[in-house]
């Protein structure tokens, strides 16, 4: 399952726009929007420190949160956030309203286990094709990660999504092919030796 749910306190924003957003950031707040569930978008402001803490804690994009706005508690899932490209602080967050049976689309990280029981133990190299996989799943059953078992994988093997046991209700967005998550490849042996055998330009002149 995903990380434990958490709660954030917010205030409704009456003014929107660049000038208003800059003023909020100067006061330690982040402009954000809650949308979806066939309701009008709600502009809010959140504590910069609280949101930044949650982002750095991991699992931000796959964890249901509760935002309290003027006494009303709204369940949400973060859908996007923007960082300042220079100073690396959070500029804006988009949240999607959800309920328990809401179907959401999320990018879920891939974890690998039993590397020591695969060809990696004898020098094979794990080539990760997808570090995350996009899934449809119920909002209250978002997996924190999916697990790929490498036990028995040999050099030249490809691990496809069909080989992964997925939690109930979790379905890949891509359904038209059995896509590859990772491969086990032979090490690039001999590259360094070949480079050493090639004389340097200064030696051949």
XYZ file of C-alpha atoms in Angstrom:
205
model
C 0.000 0.000 0.000
C 0.970 3.629 -0.334
C 2.371 5.794 2.445
C 0.098 6.683 5.379
C -2.415 9.413 4.648
C -1.822 12.857 6.103
C -3.691 16.117 6.581
C -2.864 19.652 5.462
C -4.564 22.871 6.479
C -5.257 25.385 3.715
C -6.957 28.690 3.183
C -9.153 29.545 0.217
C -7.696 32.043 -2.257
C -9.985 34.802 -3.439
C -7.421 36.255 -5.824
C -5.520 34.286 -8.449
C -2.830 35.270 -10.929
C 0.920 35.815 -10.957
C 0.894 38.819 -8.637
C -1.185 37.016 -6.026
C 0.986 33.906 -6.290
C 4.188 35.896 -5.789
C 2.709 37.522 -2.692
C 1.751 34.126 -1.269
C 5.264 32.753 -1.793
C 6.783 35.768 -0.047
C 4.573 34.908 2.940
C 5.674 31.260 3.072
C 2.661 29.858 1.219
C 2.230 27.828 -1.963
C -0.668 28.452 -4.383
C -2.561 25.269 -5.226
C -5.756 24.112 -6.931
C -8.173 21.285 -6.094
C -10.175 20.080 -9.100
C -12.194 17.110 -10.346
C -15.210 15.126 -9.096
C -17.465 17.290 -11.309
C -17.006 20.289 -9.032
C -15.642 23.757 -9.709
C -11.873 24.134 -9.152
C -10.971 25.464 -5.712
C -7.966 27.798 -5.393
C -6.143 27.391 -2.082
C -2.888 28.307 -0.338
C -0.776 25.836 1.665
C 2.229 26.097 3.969
C 5.429 25.877 1.914
C 7.230 24.054 4.727
C 4.496 21.431 5.163
C 4.215 20.653 1.448
C 7.992 20.543 0.952
C 8.295 18.108 3.876
C 5.716 15.836 2.309
C 7.412 15.912 -1.106
C 10.814 15.027 0.374
C 9.322 12.248 2.523
C 8.622 10.210 -0.634
C 5.416 8.801 -2.080
C 3.909 12.264 -2.489
C 2.265 11.526 -5.843
C 0.787 8.176 -4.733
C -0.536 9.070 -1.262
C -4.077 10.220 -0.531
C -4.160 13.389 1.590
C -6.896 15.296 3.382
C -6.937 19.064 2.943
C -8.986 21.111 5.390
C -10.305 24.336 3.881
C -12.549 26.580 5.994
C -13.663 23.626 8.118
C -14.355 21.384 5.105
C -12.187 18.264 4.704
C -11.465 17.211 1.133
C -9.714 13.976 0.147
C -7.210 14.570 -2.633
C -4.400 12.975 -4.606
C -1.511 15.194 -5.778
C -1.434 15.179 -9.592
C 1.372 17.622 -10.369
C 3.719 20.131 -8.794
C 6.136 22.681 -10.190
C 9.571 23.485 -8.777
C 11.492 26.694 -9.296
C 14.238 25.673 -11.774
C 16.866 27.785 -10.033
C 16.078 27.694 -6.327
C 14.365 24.271 -6.276
C 11.422 25.274 -4.079
C 7.791 24.325 -4.727
C 5.921 26.859 -6.879
C 2.466 25.292 -7.298
C 0.553 22.068 -6.652
C -2.453 20.528 -8.418
C -4.691 18.160 -6.431
C -7.431 15.838 -7.693
C -10.554 15.311 -5.543
C -11.010 11.612 -4.819
C -13.251 9.236 -2.894
C -12.602 5.606 -2.035
C -13.991 4.266 -5.300
C -12.438 6.941 -7.528
C -10.310 5.384 -10.261
C -7.016 7.256 -10.620
C -3.986 7.063 -12.896
C -0.629 7.061 -11.124
C 3.055 6.389 -11.814
C 4.201 3.662 -9.415
C 7.912 3.003 -8.705
C 9.417 -0.399 -9.542
C 11.429 -2.299 -6.900
C 13.625 -5.296 -7.724
C 14.295 -8.231 -5.388
C 16.443 -11.384 -5.426
C 19.222 -9.880 -7.533
C 21.600 -12.291 -5.771
C 19.536 -15.215 -7.123
C 19.890 -14.079 -10.751
C 22.677 -13.787 -13.334
C 23.609 -10.457 -11.713
C 25.491 -12.540 -9.134
C 27.876 -13.784 -11.855
C 28.400 -10.414 -13.530
C 25.186 -9.791 -15.434
C 23.959 -6.204 -15.514
C 20.393 -5.154 -14.694
C 19.207 -2.808 -17.427
C 16.129 -1.016 -16.081
C 13.811 0.003 -18.923
C 11.080 1.455 -16.675
C 11.795 2.896 -13.223
C 8.060 3.610 -12.863
C 4.951 2.124 -14.483
C 1.683 3.979 -15.089
C -1.382 2.216 -13.653
C -5.124 2.645 -13.255
C -6.212 1.767 -9.723
C -8.704 2.655 -6.975
C -7.693 5.773 -5.059
C -7.787 3.856 -1.784
C -5.573 1.047 -3.084
C -2.611 2.788 -4.705
C 0.473 0.566 -4.323
C 3.573 2.214 -2.865
C 5.597 0.239 -5.425
C 5.430 -2.910 -7.558
C 7.890 -5.732 -6.977
C 9.822 -7.467 -9.739
C 11.328 -10.816 -8.656
C 14.605 -11.475 -10.481
C 15.145 -14.984 -9.059
C 16.282 -17.300 -11.837
C 16.725 -14.528 -14.422
C 19.569 -15.286 -16.830
C 21.716 -13.118 -19.083
C 19.623 -12.227 -22.110
C 16.308 -12.485 -20.252
C 13.676 -9.755 -20.414
C 11.203 -9.199 -17.593
C 7.785 -8.142 -18.877
C 4.807 -6.679 -17.035
C 2.982 -10.026 -17.335
C 5.590 -11.560 -15.003
C 4.703 -9.129 -12.190
C 2.021 -9.993 -9.631
C -0.108 -6.863 -9.296
C -2.382 -5.968 -6.362
C -6.132 -6.352 -6.847
C -7.651 -3.619 -8.984
C -4.295 -2.365 -10.307
C -4.150 -2.374 -14.134
C -1.426 -1.101 -16.468
C -2.394 1.871 -18.620
C -0.627 0.208 -21.571
C -2.684 -2.841 -22.537
C -1.837 -3.396 -26.193
C 1.514 -5.090 -25.523
C 3.420 -7.013 -22.858
C 5.957 -4.261 -22.290
C 9.441 -4.770 -20.891
C 10.364 -3.508 -17.429
C 14.000 -4.663 -17.340
C 16.543 -6.914 -19.007
C 19.623 -8.787 -17.809
C 22.529 -8.068 -20.137
C 26.115 -9.267 -20.367
C 28.744 -6.949 -18.863
C 30.634 -4.728 -21.277
C 33.799 -6.747 -20.757
C 36.853 -5.990 -22.840
C 36.076 -2.328 -23.423
C 38.738 -1.083 -21.052
C 41.285 -3.621 -22.285
C 40.700 -2.594 -25.877
C 41.159 1.035 -24.969
C 44.465 0.244 -23.257
C 45.742 -1.642 -26.313
C 45.090 1.315 -28.623
C 48.200 3.538 -28.594
C 47.695 7.169 -27.718
C 47.945 9.721 -30.536
C 51.122 11.185 -29.054
C 52.793 7.757 -29.165
C 52.029 7.134 -32.857
C 53.206 10.476 -34.161
